[in-house]
Short mmCIF file of C-alpha atoms in Angstrom, two decimals:
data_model
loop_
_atom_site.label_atom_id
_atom_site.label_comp_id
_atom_site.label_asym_id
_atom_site.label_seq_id
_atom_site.Cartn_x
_atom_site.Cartn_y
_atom_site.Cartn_z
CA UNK L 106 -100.74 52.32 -74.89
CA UNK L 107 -97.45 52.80 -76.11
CA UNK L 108 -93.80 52.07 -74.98
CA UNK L 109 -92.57 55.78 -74.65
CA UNK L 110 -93.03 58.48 -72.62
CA UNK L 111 -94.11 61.87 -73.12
CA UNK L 112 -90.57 63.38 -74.41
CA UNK L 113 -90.28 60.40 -76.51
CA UNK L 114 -88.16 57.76 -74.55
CA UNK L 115 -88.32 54.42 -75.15
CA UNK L 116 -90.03 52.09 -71.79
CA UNK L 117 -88.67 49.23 -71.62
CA UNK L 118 -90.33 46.09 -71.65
CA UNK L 119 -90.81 45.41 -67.76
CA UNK L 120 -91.60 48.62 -66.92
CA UNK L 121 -94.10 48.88 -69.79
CA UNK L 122 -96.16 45.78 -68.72
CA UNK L 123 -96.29 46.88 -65.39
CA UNK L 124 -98.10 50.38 -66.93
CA UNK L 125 -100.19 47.82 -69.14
CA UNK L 126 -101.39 46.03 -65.81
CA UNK L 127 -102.20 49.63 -64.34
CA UNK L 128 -103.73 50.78 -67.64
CA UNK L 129 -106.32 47.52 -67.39
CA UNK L 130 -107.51 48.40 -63.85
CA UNK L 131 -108.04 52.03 -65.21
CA UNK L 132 -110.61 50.82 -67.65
CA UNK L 133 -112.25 48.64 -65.11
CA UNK L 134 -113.08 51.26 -63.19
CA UNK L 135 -114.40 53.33 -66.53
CA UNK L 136 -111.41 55.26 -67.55
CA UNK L 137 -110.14 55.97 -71.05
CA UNK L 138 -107.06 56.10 -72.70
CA UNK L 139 -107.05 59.65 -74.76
CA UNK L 140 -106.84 59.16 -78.70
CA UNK L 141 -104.38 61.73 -79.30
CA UNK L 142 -102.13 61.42 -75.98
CA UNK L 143 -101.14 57.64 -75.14
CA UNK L 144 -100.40 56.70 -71.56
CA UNK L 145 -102.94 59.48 -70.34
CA UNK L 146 -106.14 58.09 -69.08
CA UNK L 147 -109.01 60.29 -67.91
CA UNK L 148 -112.58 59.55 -66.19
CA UNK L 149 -115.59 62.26 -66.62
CA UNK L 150 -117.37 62.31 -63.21
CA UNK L 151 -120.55 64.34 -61.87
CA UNK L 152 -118.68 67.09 -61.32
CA UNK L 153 -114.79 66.65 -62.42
CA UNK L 154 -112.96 64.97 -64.97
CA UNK L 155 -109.75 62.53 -63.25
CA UNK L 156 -106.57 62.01 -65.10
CA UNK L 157 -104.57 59.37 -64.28
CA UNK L 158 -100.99 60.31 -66.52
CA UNK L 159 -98.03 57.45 -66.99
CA UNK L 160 -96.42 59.02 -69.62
CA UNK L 161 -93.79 60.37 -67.03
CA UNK L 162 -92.85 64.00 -66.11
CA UNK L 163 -89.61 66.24 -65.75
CA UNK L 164 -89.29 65.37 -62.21
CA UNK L 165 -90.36 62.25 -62.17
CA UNK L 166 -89.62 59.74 -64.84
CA UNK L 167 -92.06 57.08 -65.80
CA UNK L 168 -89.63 53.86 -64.89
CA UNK L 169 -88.99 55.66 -61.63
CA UNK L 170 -92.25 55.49 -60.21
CA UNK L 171 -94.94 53.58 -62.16
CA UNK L 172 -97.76 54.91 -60.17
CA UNK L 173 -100.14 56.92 -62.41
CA UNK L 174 -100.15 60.33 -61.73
CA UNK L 175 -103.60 61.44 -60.87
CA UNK L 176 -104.88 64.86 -60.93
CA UNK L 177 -107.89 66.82 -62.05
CA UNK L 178 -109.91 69.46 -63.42
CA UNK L 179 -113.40 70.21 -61.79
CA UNK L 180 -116.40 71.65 -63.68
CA UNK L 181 -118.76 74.38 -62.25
CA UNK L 182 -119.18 75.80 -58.94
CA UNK L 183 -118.47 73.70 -55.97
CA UNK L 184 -117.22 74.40 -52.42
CA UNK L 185 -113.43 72.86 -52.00
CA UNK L 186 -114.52 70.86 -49.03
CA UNK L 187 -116.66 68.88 -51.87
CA UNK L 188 -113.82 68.42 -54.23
CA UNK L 189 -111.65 67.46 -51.70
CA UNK L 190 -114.42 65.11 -50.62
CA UNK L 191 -114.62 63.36 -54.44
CA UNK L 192 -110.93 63.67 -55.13
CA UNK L 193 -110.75 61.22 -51.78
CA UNK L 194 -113.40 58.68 -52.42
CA UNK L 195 -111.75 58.59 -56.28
CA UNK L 196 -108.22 57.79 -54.93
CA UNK L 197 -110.01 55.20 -52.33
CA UNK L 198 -111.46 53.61 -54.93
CA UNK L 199 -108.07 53.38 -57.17
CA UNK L 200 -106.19 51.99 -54.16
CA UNK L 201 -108.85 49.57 -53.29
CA UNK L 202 -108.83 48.27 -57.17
CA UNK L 203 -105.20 47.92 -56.28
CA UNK L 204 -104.28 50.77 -59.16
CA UNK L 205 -101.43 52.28 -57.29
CA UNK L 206 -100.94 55.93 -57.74
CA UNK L 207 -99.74 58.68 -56.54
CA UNK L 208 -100.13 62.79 -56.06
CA UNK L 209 -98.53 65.62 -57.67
CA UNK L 210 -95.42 67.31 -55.68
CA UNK L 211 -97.04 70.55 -56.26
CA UNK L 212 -100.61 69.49 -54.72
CA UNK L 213 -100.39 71.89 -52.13
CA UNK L 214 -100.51 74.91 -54.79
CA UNK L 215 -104.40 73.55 -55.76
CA UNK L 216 -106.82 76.09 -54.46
CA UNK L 217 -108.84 73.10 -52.56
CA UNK L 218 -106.18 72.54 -50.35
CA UNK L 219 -105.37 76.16 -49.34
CA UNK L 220 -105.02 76.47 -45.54
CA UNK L 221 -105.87 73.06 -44.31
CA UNK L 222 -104.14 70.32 -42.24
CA UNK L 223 -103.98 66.90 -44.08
CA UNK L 224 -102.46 63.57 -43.45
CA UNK L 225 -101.53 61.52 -46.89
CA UNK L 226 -99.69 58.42 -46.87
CA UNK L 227 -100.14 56.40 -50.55
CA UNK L 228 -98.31 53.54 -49.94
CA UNK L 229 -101.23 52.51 -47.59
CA UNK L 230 -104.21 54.53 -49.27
CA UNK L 231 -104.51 57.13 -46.42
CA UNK L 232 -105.72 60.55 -47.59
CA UNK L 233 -107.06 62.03 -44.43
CA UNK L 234 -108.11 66.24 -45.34
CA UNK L 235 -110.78 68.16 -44.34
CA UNK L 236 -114.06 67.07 -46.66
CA UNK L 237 -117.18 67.92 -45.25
CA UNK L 238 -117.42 65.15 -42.76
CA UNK L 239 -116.80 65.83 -39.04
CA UNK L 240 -113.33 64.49 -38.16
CA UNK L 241 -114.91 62.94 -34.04
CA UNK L 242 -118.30 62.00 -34.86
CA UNK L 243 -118.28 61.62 -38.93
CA UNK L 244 -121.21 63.55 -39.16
CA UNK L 245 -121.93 65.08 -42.49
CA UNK L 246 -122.12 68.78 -41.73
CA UNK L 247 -121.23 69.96 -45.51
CA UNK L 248 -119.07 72.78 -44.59
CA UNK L 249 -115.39 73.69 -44.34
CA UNK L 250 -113.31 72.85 -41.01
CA UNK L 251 -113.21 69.37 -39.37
CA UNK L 252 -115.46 69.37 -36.74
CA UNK L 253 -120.07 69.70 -36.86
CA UNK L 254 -119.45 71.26 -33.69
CA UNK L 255 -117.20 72.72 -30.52
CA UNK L 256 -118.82 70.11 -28.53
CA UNK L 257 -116.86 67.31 -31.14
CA UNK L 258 -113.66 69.71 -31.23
CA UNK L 259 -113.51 69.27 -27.52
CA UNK L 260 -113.93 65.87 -27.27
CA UNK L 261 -111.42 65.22 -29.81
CA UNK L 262 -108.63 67.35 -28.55
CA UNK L 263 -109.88 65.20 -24.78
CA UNK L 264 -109.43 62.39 -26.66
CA UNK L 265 -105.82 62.50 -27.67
CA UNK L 266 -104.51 63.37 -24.04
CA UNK L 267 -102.41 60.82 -22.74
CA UNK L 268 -101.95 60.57 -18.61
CA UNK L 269 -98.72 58.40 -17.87
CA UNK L 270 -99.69 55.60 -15.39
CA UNK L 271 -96.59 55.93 -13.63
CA UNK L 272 -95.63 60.12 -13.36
CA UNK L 273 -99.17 61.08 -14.16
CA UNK L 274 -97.98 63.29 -16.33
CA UNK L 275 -101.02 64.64 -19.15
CA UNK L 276 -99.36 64.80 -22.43
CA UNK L 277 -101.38 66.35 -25.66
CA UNK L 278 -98.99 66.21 -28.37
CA UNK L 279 -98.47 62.90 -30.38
CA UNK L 280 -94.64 63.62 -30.88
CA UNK L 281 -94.69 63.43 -26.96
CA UNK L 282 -95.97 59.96 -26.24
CA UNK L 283 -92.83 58.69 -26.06
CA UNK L 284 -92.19 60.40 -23.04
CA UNK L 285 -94.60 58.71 -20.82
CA UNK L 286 -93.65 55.27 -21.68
CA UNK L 287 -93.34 53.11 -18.99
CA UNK L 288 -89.94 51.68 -18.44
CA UNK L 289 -89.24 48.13 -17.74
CA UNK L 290 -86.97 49.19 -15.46
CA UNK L 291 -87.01 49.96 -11.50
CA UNK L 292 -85.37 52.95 -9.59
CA UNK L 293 -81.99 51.54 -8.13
CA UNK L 294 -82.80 53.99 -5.29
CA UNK L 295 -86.42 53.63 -4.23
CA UNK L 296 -87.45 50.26 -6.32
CA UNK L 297 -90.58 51.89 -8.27
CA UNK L 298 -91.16 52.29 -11.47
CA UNK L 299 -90.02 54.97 -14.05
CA UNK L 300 -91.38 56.33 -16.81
CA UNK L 301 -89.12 58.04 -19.63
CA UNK L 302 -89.99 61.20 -18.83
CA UNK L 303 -89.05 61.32 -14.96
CA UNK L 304 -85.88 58.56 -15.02
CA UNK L 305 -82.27 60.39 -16.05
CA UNK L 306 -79.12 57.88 -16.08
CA UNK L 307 -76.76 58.38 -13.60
CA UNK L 308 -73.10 56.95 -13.58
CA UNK L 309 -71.99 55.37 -10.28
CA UNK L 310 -68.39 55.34 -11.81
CA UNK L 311 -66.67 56.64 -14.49
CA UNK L 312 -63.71 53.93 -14.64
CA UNK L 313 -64.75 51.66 -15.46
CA UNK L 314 -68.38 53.14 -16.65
CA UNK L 315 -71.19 52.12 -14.58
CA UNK L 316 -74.34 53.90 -15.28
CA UNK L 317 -77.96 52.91 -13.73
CA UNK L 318 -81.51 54.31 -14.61
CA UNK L 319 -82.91 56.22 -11.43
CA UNK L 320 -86.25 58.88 -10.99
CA UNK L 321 -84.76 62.39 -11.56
CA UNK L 322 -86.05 63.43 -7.77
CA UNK L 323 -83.43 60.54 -6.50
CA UNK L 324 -81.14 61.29 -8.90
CA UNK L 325 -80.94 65.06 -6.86
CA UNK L 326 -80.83 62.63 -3.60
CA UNK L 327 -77.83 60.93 -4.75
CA UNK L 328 -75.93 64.34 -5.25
CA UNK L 329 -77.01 66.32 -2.78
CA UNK L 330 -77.12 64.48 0.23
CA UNK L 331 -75.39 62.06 1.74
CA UNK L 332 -77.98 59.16 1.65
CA UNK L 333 -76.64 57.00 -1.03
CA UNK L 334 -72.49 57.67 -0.83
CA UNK L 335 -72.24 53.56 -2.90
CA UNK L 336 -74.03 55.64 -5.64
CA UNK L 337 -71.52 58.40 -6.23
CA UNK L 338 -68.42 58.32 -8.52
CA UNK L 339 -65.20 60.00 -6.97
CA UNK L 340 -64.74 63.40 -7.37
CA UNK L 341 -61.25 62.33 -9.53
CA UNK L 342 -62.70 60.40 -11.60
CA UNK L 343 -65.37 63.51 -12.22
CA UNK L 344 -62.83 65.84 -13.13
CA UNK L 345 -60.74 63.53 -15.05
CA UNK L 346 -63.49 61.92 -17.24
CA UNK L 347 -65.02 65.99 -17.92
CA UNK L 348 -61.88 67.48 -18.79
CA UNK L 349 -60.30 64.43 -20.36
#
């Protein structure tokens, strides 16, 4: 290894130990070091051949992020759900080794990963993609698409439906969890509990501010009957605080 990168910039001394440590691990695990370009290591496998590149690139310099850059180039026919299966089990194997690295910007242009869902988080060695292995069950079905069967779709999709204990609400998406969390608070009208999805804050005054959590169905109680008149701000203080 040497202390430069690709366009010929010096790495300093820090940095360059740091890619010394990461160039050690490489060889452990059977890569080598090209004769002709320094800082590029490469592994021949079955079917591909990894690189893993810290010589640095034009969008990403070398003492910026000293994560190899690992890519590849596979060799005869294969289906892309197997070399999305090997490129995963070769980064699993880097992170376990503790050889931190990371994934071109432009991975999403490889033909392997055309029209597919993924999940990749590198910091914590999670490449999650479609790879031949059913994504409920783990069955090896060797084919494109995440699930062996309909049977394991359905389950799955069963699986991630969320019923909040309080509204009963069924929730599917994971961005909408939130919304059935239980509340540690109790209706100031009826005394149950709330949930985030079916509480709304109400203000009981205006001046000074006085707001309380209630369920949205008391919350219409409070302002349209006359059941709870201690719960409503004056109608002054309404128009002055909206058109203050």
């Amino acid at each position: 290894m040497i202390p430069y990168d690709k366009f010929g910039n010096q790495i300093y001394r820090h940095t360059f130990e740091i890619l010394r440590e990461n160039g050690n691990i490489l060889i452990k695990l059977g890569y080598k070091e090209s004769s002709n370009k320094p800082n590029l290591f490469y592994l021949k496998s079955n079917c591909a051949t990894f690189f893993a590149d810290m010589r640095g690139t034009e969008d990403v310099s070398i003492w910026e992020d000293t994560r190899p850059l690992i890519y590849w180039k596979f060799e005869g026919n294969f289906y892309n759900w197997e070399k999305r299966r090997s490129i995963k089990s070769e980064l699993e194997r880097l992170f376990k080794a503790l050889c931190p690295c990371r994934l071109s910007f432009y991975l999403f242009n490889n033909i392997e990963f055309e029209n597919i869902g993924f999940e990749i988080n590198e910091e914590n060695g999670i490449y999650n993609w479609d790879d031949g292995y059913c994504l409920y069950c783990g069955k090896d079905f060797k084919d494109e698409g995440s699930f062996c069967s309909s049977k394991c779709k359905e389950e799955f999709q069963n699986s991630l439906i969320r019923i909040c204990e309080v509204c009963g609400r069924k929730v599917h998406d994971w961005d909408d969890f939130d919304s059935i969390k239980p509340l540690d608070k109790l209706c100031t009208v009826c005394n149950n509990r709330m949930c985030v999805h079916n509480s709304v804050k109400h203000h009981i005054s205006y001046f000074p501010e006085k707001i309380i959590d209630v369920h949205r169905s008391c919350h219409l109680k409070i302002h349209r009957t006359d059941s709870y008149p201690y719960l409503k701000p004056k109608d002054s203080d309404i128009d002055k605080f909206y058109h203050k």
